[in-house]
PDB file of C-alpha atoms and ligand atoms in Angstrom:
ATOM      1  CA  MET A   4       0.000   0.000   0.000  1.00  0.00           C
ATOM      2  CA  LYS A   5       1.453   3.340  -1.022  1.00  0.00           C
ATOM      3  CA  PHE A   6       1.342   6.349   1.261  1.00  0.00           C
ATOM      4  CA  ALA A   7      -0.789   8.689  -0.842  1.00  0.00           C
ATOM      5  CA  GLY A   8      -4.243   7.273  -0.414  1.00  0.00           C
ATOM      6  CA  ARG A   9      -3.843   5.540   2.904  1.00  0.00           C
ATOM      7  CA  ASN A  10      -7.173   5.607   4.740  1.00  0.00           C
ATOM      8  CA  MET A  11      -8.697   8.152   2.393  1.00  0.00           C
ATOM      9  CA  ARG A  12     -12.275   7.292   1.637  1.00  0.00           C
ATOM     10  CA  VAL A  13     -13.446   8.230  -1.827  1.00  0.00           C
ATOM     11  CA  LEU A  14     -16.930   8.233  -3.285  1.00  0.00           C
ATOM     12  CA  LEU A  15     -16.826   7.601  -7.017  1.00  0.00           C
ATOM     13  CA  VAL A  16     -19.994   8.614  -8.841  1.00  0.00           C
ATOM     14  CA  GLU A  17     -19.838   7.436 -12.437  1.00  0.00           C
ATOM     15  CA  ASP A  18     -22.417   5.667 -14.580  1.00  0.00           C
ATOM     16  CA  ASP A  19     -19.940   4.454 -17.205  1.00  0.00           C
ATOM     17  CA  GLN A  20     -19.083   1.029 -15.883  1.00  0.00           C
ATOM     18  CA  MET A  21     -15.747   0.734 -17.691  1.00  0.00           C
ATOM     19  CA  ILE A  22     -14.500   4.056 -16.356  1.00  0.00           C
ATOM     20  CA  ALA A  23     -15.840   3.307 -12.879  1.00  0.00           C
ATOM     21  CA  GLN A  24     -14.210  -0.094 -12.663  1.00  0.00           C
ATOM     22  CA  GLY A  25     -10.890   1.117 -14.041  1.00  0.00           C
ATOM     23  CA  LEU A  26     -10.757   4.009 -11.599  1.00  0.00           C
ATOM     24  CA  GLN A  27     -11.859   1.922  -8.668  1.00  0.00           C
ATOM     25  CA  THR A  28      -9.202  -0.706  -9.267  1.00  0.00           C
ATOM     26  CA  ALA A  29      -6.455   1.864  -9.778  1.00  0.00           C
ATOM     27  CA  LEU A  30      -7.402   3.905  -6.717  1.00  0.00           C
ATOM     28  CA  ARG A  31      -7.627   0.834  -4.503  1.00  0.00           C
ATOM     29  CA  GLN A  32      -4.114  -0.046  -5.589  1.00  0.00           C
ATOM     30  CA  GLU A  33      -3.068   3.407  -4.401  1.00  0.00           C
ATOM     31  CA  GLY A  34      -4.548   2.593  -1.001  1.00  0.00           C
ATOM     32  CA  TYR A  35      -7.774   4.568  -1.273  1.00  0.00           C
ATOM     33  CA  THR A  36     -10.995   3.092   0.042  1.00  0.00           C
ATOM     34  CA  VAL A  37     -13.388   3.521  -2.872  1.00  0.00           C
ATOM     35  CA  ASP A  38     -17.177   3.315  -2.858  1.00  0.00           C
ATOM     36  CA  CYS A  39     -19.062   3.533  -6.150  1.00  0.00           C
ATOM     37  CA  THR A  40     -22.502   4.737  -7.081  1.00  0.00           C
ATOM     38  CA  ARG A  41     -23.879   4.912 -10.610  1.00  0.00           C
ATOM     39  CA  ASP A  42     -26.603   7.548 -10.278  1.00  0.00           C
ATOM     40  CA  GLY A  43     -27.213  10.921  -8.702  1.00  0.00           C
ATOM     41  CA  ASN A  44     -29.848   9.901  -6.201  1.00  0.00           C
ATOM     42  CA  SER A  45     -27.786   7.198  -4.549  1.00  0.00           C
ATOM     43  CA  ALA A  46     -24.774   9.545  -4.591  1.00  0.00           C
ATOM     44  CA  ALA A  47     -26.798  12.209  -2.765  1.00  0.00           C
ATOM     45  CA  ALA A  48     -28.041   9.622  -0.271  1.00  0.00           C
ATOM     46  CA  ALA A  49     -24.517   8.319   0.376  1.00  0.00           C
ATOM     47  CA  LEU A  50     -23.218  11.856   0.913  1.00  0.00           C
ATOM     48  CA  GLN A  51     -25.972  12.589   3.417  1.00  0.00           C
ATOM     49  CA  ALA A  52     -25.407   9.381   5.345  1.00  0.00           C
ATOM     50  CA  GLU A  53     -21.644   9.070   5.382  1.00  0.00           C
ATOM     51  CA  ARG A  54     -18.440  11.025   5.430  1.00  0.00           C
ATOM     52  CA  PHE A  55     -15.982  10.887   2.547  1.00  0.00           C
ATOM     53  CA  ASP A  56     -12.579  12.492   2.175  1.00  0.00           C
ATOM     54  CA  LEU A  57     -13.140  13.191  -1.504  1.00  0.00           C
ATOM     55  CA  VAL A  58     -15.803  12.787  -4.190  1.00  0.00           C
ATOM     56  CA  LEU A  59     -15.114  12.016  -7.840  1.00  0.00           C
ATOM     57  CA  LEU A  60     -18.290  13.174  -9.520  1.00  0.00           C
ATOM     58  CA  ASP A  61     -19.372  12.586 -13.097  1.00  0.00           C
ATOM     59  CA  LEU A  62     -21.791  15.291 -14.202  1.00  0.00           C
ATOM     60  CA  GLY A  63     -23.914  13.396 -16.730  1.00  0.00           C
ATOM     61  CA  LEU A  64     -25.720  10.864 -14.560  1.00  0.00           C
ATOM     62  CA  PRO A  65     -29.043   9.060 -14.775  1.00  0.00           C
ATOM     63  CA  GLY A  66     -31.729  10.621 -12.591  1.00  0.00           C
ATOM     64  CA  ARG A  67     -30.388  13.535 -10.616  1.00  0.00           C
ATOM     65  CA  ASP A  68     -27.339  14.949 -12.429  1.00  0.00           C
ATOM     66  CA  GLY A  69     -23.945  15.556 -10.873  1.00  0.00           C
ATOM     67  CA  LEU A  70     -24.320  19.304 -10.749  1.00  0.00           C
ATOM     68  CA  ASP A  71     -27.492  18.954  -8.709  1.00  0.00           C
ATOM     69  CA  VAL A  72     -25.774  16.542  -6.299  1.00  0.00           C
ATOM     70  CA  LEU A  73     -22.923  19.017  -5.898  1.00  0.00           C
ATOM     71  CA  ARG A  74     -25.265  21.958  -5.257  1.00  0.00           C
ATOM     72  CA  GLY A  75     -27.132  19.922  -2.635  1.00  0.00           C
ATOM     73  CA  LEU A  76     -23.859  19.144  -0.880  1.00  0.00           C
ATOM     74  CA  ARG A  77     -22.717  22.763  -0.775  1.00  0.00           C
ATOM     75  CA  ARG A  78     -26.167  23.984   0.309  1.00  0.00           C
ATOM     76  CA  ARG A  79     -25.682  21.910   3.442  1.00  0.00           C
ATOM     77  CA  ALA A  80     -22.328  23.693   3.885  1.00  0.00           C
ATOM     78  CA  ASP A  81     -20.613  20.344   3.389  1.00  0.00           C
ATOM     79  CA  ALA A  82     -17.072  21.182   2.264  1.00  0.00           C
ATOM     80  CA  THR A  83     -16.090  17.644   1.216  1.00  0.00           C
ATOM     81  CA  PRO A  84     -13.635  18.097  -1.680  1.00  0.00           C
ATOM     82  CA  VAL A  85     -15.254  17.358  -5.045  1.00  0.00           C
ATOM     83  CA  LEU A  86     -13.462  16.662  -8.324  1.00  0.00           C
ATOM     84  CA  ILE A  87     -15.807  16.643 -11.291  1.00  0.00           C
ATOM     85  CA  LEU A  88     -15.328  14.365 -14.281  1.00  0.00           C
ATOM     86  CA  THR A  89     -16.361  15.883 -17.604  1.00  0.00           C
ATOM     87  CA  ALA A  90     -16.007  15.118 -21.279  1.00  0.00           C
ATOM     88  CA  ARG A  91     -13.790  17.241 -23.493  1.00  0.00           C
ATOM     89  CA  ASP A  92     -16.729  18.966 -25.169  1.00  0.00           C
ATOM     90  CA  GLU A  93     -18.531  19.895 -21.966  1.00  0.00           C
ATOM     91  CA  LEU A  94     -16.921  23.254 -21.223  1.00  0.00           C
ATOM     92  CA  PRO A  95     -20.145  24.911 -19.981  1.00  0.00           C
ATOM     93  CA  ASP A  96     -20.638  21.996 -17.549  1.00  0.00           C
ATOM     94  CA  ARG A  97     -17.118  22.382 -16.250  1.00  0.00           C
ATOM     95  CA  VAL A  98     -17.666  26.086 -15.601  1.00  0.00           C
ATOM     96  CA  ALA A  99     -21.016  25.403 -13.954  1.00  0.00           C
ATOM     97  CA  GLY A 100     -19.391  22.717 -11.809  1.00  0.00           C
ATOM     98  CA  LEU A 101     -16.673  25.027 -10.568  1.00  0.00           C
ATOM     99  CA  ASP A 102     -19.264  27.733  -9.915  1.00  0.00           C
ATOM    100  CA  ALA A 103     -21.340  25.232  -7.954  1.00  0.00           C
ATOM    101  CA  GLY A 104     -18.425  24.559  -5.651  1.00  0.00           C
ATOM    102  CA  ALA A 105     -16.313  21.834  -7.244  1.00  0.00           C
ATOM    103  CA  ASP A 106     -12.671  22.002  -6.189  1.00  0.00           C
ATOM    104  CA  ASP A 107     -11.283  20.983  -9.565  1.00  0.00           C
ATOM    105  CA  TYR A 108     -12.181  19.020 -12.676  1.00  0.00           C
ATOM    106  CA  ILE A 109     -10.742  16.235 -14.797  1.00  0.00           C
ATOM    107  CA  VAL A 110     -11.409  15.932 -18.508  1.00  0.00           C
ATOM    108  CA  LYS A 111     -12.254  12.495 -19.896  1.00  0.00           C
ATOM    109  CA  PRO A 112     -10.521  10.520 -21.250  1.00  0.00           C
ATOM    110  CA  PHE A 113      -7.990  10.989 -18.491  1.00  0.00           C
ATOM    111  CA  ASP A 114      -4.695   9.554 -17.459  1.00  0.00           C
ATOM    112  CA  LEU A 115      -4.790   7.796 -14.085  1.00  0.00           C
ATOM    113  CA  ASP A 116      -1.652   9.558 -12.939  1.00  0.00           C
ATOM    114  CA  GLU A 117      -3.349  12.877 -13.577  1.00  0.00           C
ATOM    115  CA  VAL A 118      -6.400  11.813 -11.584  1.00  0.00           C
ATOM    116  CA  THR A 119      -4.353  10.806  -8.558  1.00  0.00           C
ATOM    117  CA  ALA A 120      -2.182  13.944  -8.808  1.00  0.00           C
ATOM    118  CA  ARG A 121      -5.262  16.154  -8.849  1.00  0.00           C
ATOM    119  CA  MET A 122      -6.769  14.213  -5.973  1.00  0.00           C
ATOM    120  CA  ARG A 123      -3.640  14.752  -3.885  1.00  0.00           C
ATOM    121  CA  SER A 124      -3.631  18.429  -4.753  1.00  0.00           C
ATOM    122  CA  VAL A 125      -7.286  18.866  -3.778  1.00  0.00           C
ATOM    123  CA  LEU A 126      -6.754  16.915  -0.554  1.00  0.00           C
ATOM    124  CA  ARG A 127      -3.729  19.045   0.318  1.00  0.00           C
ATOM    125  CA  ARG A 128      -5.698  22.213  -0.218  1.00  0.00           C
ATOM    126  CA  ALA A 129      -8.587  20.887   1.846  1.00  0.00           C
ATOM    127  CA  ALA A 130      -6.176  20.022   4.641  1.00  0.00           C
ATOM    128  CA  GLY A 131      -4.726  23.539   4.485  1.00  0.00           C
ATOM    129  CA  ARG A 132      -8.080  25.167   5.229  1.00  0.00           C
ATOM    130  CA  GLY A 133      -7.297  25.081   8.899  1.00  0.00           C
ATOM    131  CA  ASP A 134      -5.292  23.183  11.433  1.00  0.00           C
ATOM    132  CA  PRO A 135      -6.444  19.675  10.646  1.00  0.00           C
ATOM    133  CA  CYS A 136      -4.855  18.204  13.779  1.00  0.00           C
ATOM    134  CA  MET A 137      -7.140  16.624  16.330  1.00  0.00           C
ATOM    135  CA  GLN A 138      -6.129  16.864  19.957  1.00  0.00           C
ATOM    136  CA  HIS A 139      -7.808  15.317  22.918  1.00  0.00           C
ATOM    137  CA  ARG A 140      -6.591  14.226  26.350  1.00  0.00           C
ATOM    138  CA  GLY A 141      -2.909  14.008  25.425  1.00  0.00           C
ATOM    139  CA  ILE A 142      -3.550  12.359  22.065  1.00  0.00           C
ATOM    140  CA  ARG A 143      -2.668  14.362  18.974  1.00  0.00           C
ATOM    141  CA  LEU A 144      -3.537  13.090  15.504  1.00  0.00           C
ATOM    142  CA  ASP A 145      -2.335  14.767  12.321  1.00  0.00           C
ATOM    143  CA  PRO A 146      -4.376  13.535   9.335  1.00  0.00           C
ATOM    144  CA  VAL A 147      -2.002  15.158   6.828  1.00  0.00           C
ATOM    145  CA  THR A 148       1.227  13.536   7.968  1.00  0.00           C
ATOM    146  CA  HIS A 149      -0.615  10.505   9.356  1.00  0.00           C
ATOM    147  CA  SER A 150       1.177  10.777  12.645  1.00  0.00           C
ATOM    148  CA  VAL A 151      -0.037  10.337  16.191  1.00  0.00           C
ATOM    149  CA  GLU A 152       1.497  11.486  19.442  1.00  0.00           C
ATOM    150  CA  CYS A 153       0.549  10.453  22.923  1.00  0.00           C
ATOM    151  CA  ASP A 154       1.699  12.913  25.621  1.00  0.00           C
ATOM    152  CA  GLY A 155       4.254  14.259  23.141  1.00  0.00           C
ATOM    153  CA  THR A 156       5.695  10.861  22.231  1.00  0.00           C
ATOM    154  CA  PRO A 157       5.233   9.610  18.666  1.00  0.00           C
ATOM    155  CA  VAL A 158       3.137   6.446  18.478  1.00  0.00           C
ATOM    156  CA  LEU A 159       3.299   4.121  15.503  1.00  0.00           C
ATOM    157  CA  LEU A 160      -0.155   2.950  14.416  1.00  0.00           C
ATOM    158  CA  SER A 161      -1.223   0.632  11.632  1.00  0.00           C
ATOM    159  CA  ALA A 162      -3.331   2.200   8.868  1.00  0.00           C
ATOM    160  CA  HIS A 163      -6.490   0.644  10.293  1.00  0.00           C
ATOM    161  CA  GLU A 164      -5.739   1.638  13.864  1.00  0.00           C
ATOM    162  CA  PHE A 165      -5.191   5.179  12.621  1.00  0.00           C
ATOM    163  CA  ALA A 166      -8.547   5.208  10.832  1.00  0.00           C
ATOM    164  CA  VAL A 167     -10.386   3.958  13.923  1.00  0.00           C
ATOM    165  CA  LEU A 168      -8.712   6.547  16.136  1.00  0.00           C
ATOM    166  CA  GLU A 169      -9.449   9.329  13.640  1.00  0.00           C
ATOM    167  CA  ALA A 170     -13.124   8.371  13.524  1.00  0.00           C
ATOM    168  CA  LEU A 171     -13.421   8.326  17.317  1.00  0.00           C
ATOM    169  CA  LEU A 172     -11.491  11.584  17.776  1.00  0.00           C
ATOM    170  CA  GLN A 173     -13.816  13.462  15.467  1.00  0.00           C
ATOM    171  CA  ARG A 174     -16.439  13.461  18.193  1.00  0.00           C
ATOM    172  CA  PRO A 175     -15.130  12.641  21.639  1.00  0.00           C
ATOM    173  CA  GLY A 176     -17.898  11.232  23.788  1.00  0.00           C
ATOM    174  CA  ALA A 177     -19.902   9.968  20.815  1.00  0.00           C
ATOM    175  CA  VAL A 178     -20.285   6.206  20.620  1.00  0.00           C
ATOM    176  CA  LEU A 179     -19.495   4.531  17.306  1.00  0.00           C
ATOM    177  CA  SER A 180     -20.756   1.025  16.696  1.00  0.00           C
ATOM    178  CA  ARG A 181     -18.616  -1.698  15.219  1.00  0.00           C
ATOM    179  CA  ALA A 182     -20.598  -1.384  11.969  1.00  0.00           C
ATOM    180  CA  GLN A 183     -19.947   2.372  11.787  1.00  0.00           C
ATOM    181  CA  LEU A 184     -16.244   1.806  12.305  1.00  0.00           C
ATOM    182  CA  GLU A 185     -16.210  -0.944   9.692  1.00  0.00           C
ATOM    183  CA  ASP A 186     -17.792   1.528   7.271  1.00  0.00           C
ATOM    184  CA  ARG A 187     -14.885   3.861   7.859  1.00  0.00           C
ATOM    185  CA  LEU A 188     -12.358   1.117   7.259  1.00  0.00           C
ATOM    186  CA  TYR A 189     -13.735  -0.736   4.308  1.00  0.00           C
ATOM    187  CA  GLY A 190     -15.486   0.036   1.048  1.00  0.00           C
ATOM    188  CA  TRP A 191     -18.880  -1.376   0.229  1.00  0.00           C
ATOM    189  CA  GLY A 192     -18.767  -5.048  -0.621  1.00  0.00           C
ATOM    190  CA  GLU A 193     -15.248  -5.485   0.739  1.00  0.00           C
ATOM    191  CA  GLU A 194     -14.658  -8.521   2.885  1.00  0.00           C
ATOM    192  CA  VAL A 195     -14.580  -7.584   6.586  1.00  0.00           C
ATOM    193  CA  GLU A 196     -13.115  -9.966   9.132  1.00  0.00           C
ATOM    194  CA  SER A 197     -15.625 -10.373  11.928  1.00  0.00           C
ATOM    195  CA  ASN A 198     -13.377  -9.321  14.805  1.00  0.00           C
ATOM    196  CA  ALA A 199     -11.251  -6.791  12.908  1.00  0.00           C
ATOM    197  CA  VAL A 200     -12.507  -3.746  14.811  1.00  0.00           C
ATOM    198  CA  GLU A 201     -11.914  -5.425  18.186  1.00  0.00           C
ATOM    199  CA  VAL A 202      -8.354  -6.170  17.101  1.00  0.00           C
ATOM    200  CA  TYR A 203      -7.704  -2.517  16.165  1.00  0.00           C
ATOM    201  CA  ILE A 204      -9.259  -1.267  19.409  1.00  0.00           C
ATOM    202  CA  HIS A 205      -7.068  -3.687  21.341  1.00  0.00           C
ATOM    203  CA  GLY A 206      -4.002  -2.402  19.474  1.00  0.00           C
ATOM    204  CA  LEU A 207      -4.941   1.220  20.179  1.00  0.00           C
ATOM    205  CA  ARG A 208      -5.410   0.552  23.895  1.00  0.00           C
ATOM    206  CA  ARG A 209      -2.060  -1.173  24.053  1.00  0.00           C
ATOM    207  CA  LYS A 210      -0.345   1.802  22.414  1.00  0.00           C
ATOM    208  CA  LEU A 211      -2.307   4.716  23.881  1.00  0.00           C
ATOM    209  CA  GLY A 212      -3.305   3.378  27.279  1.00  0.00           C
ATOM    210  CA  ALA A 213      -6.085   1.080  28.398  1.00  0.00           C
ATOM    211  CA  ASP A 214      -8.411   4.003  29.175  1.00  0.00           C
ATOM    212  CA  ALA A 215      -7.911   5.826  25.880  1.00  0.00           C
ATOM    213  CA  ILE A 216     -10.919   4.105  24.323  1.00  0.00           C
ATOM    214  CA  ARG A 217     -13.907   2.902  26.302  1.00  0.00           C
ATOM    215  CA  THR A 218     -16.427   0.228  25.416  1.00  0.00           C
ATOM    216  CA  LEU A 219     -20.137   0.742  25.868  1.00  0.00           C
ATOM    217  CA  ARG A 220     -21.206  -2.835  26.079  1.00  0.00           C
ATOM    218  CA  GLY A 221     -23.483  -3.925  23.251  1.00  0.00           C
ATOM    219  CA  VAL A 222     -23.344  -0.461  21.647  1.00  0.00           C
ATOM    220  CA  GLY A 223     -19.845   0.451  20.583  1.00  0.00           C
ATOM    221  CA  TYR A 224     -16.728   2.426  21.384  1.00  0.00           C
ATOM    222  CA  PHE A 225     -15.971   5.993  22.396  1.00  0.00           C
ATOM    223  CA  ILE A 226     -13.216   8.283  23.532  1.00  0.00           C
ATOM    224  CA  PRO A 227     -14.166   9.853  26.859  1.00  0.00           C
ATOM    225  CA  ALA A 228     -15.107  13.515  26.365  1.00  0.00           C
TER     226      ALA A 228
HETATM  227 CA1   CA B 308     -21.923   9.899 -17.446  1.00  0.00          CA
END
């Protein structure tokens, strides 16, 4: 797994199956977690229900079009970075997309290296919007450099442990169920080992202290507020 996409969760909205499959495979190889939808309505629903680090959004979609999905996202003041995918002859769409709040665009047919370069650039800019570090009770997590410190001492976490900790640190005190954590770790349809989350929680407690993460029996896990 390469560094670039480690733990980044991407929603790919593309109705062209060949493009979607090619992109999905390539991005997974880069370490991104990729979920795919083929139409605007399910894209909008996914964006309401879950959190993504980046959206790759085709504009010409069946049902609700990409532009409409993007406008809905920005109306909710959701700043999730969005890269729109357009065809070479769709200049007005590209302009409309940027005006509607897209962060950048990619012209089809595209080179995969260009896609990943633009994704990194958009993610860097998004990270620069403020101090992205999360700090809570002696734990400091930097999502840009993927580093964690506990009481000032660097702690080495696996990619999955990092993702679990990041999810829990986003809202200290809030309980996340095993299923919610699995959603953060794996794409749709990916094989999930039944006790994977427990293993990561165990690893985090060993590295950060037994009390760093609490269990609410039968409900899930939380970081004490
Ligand atoms: Ca399309």
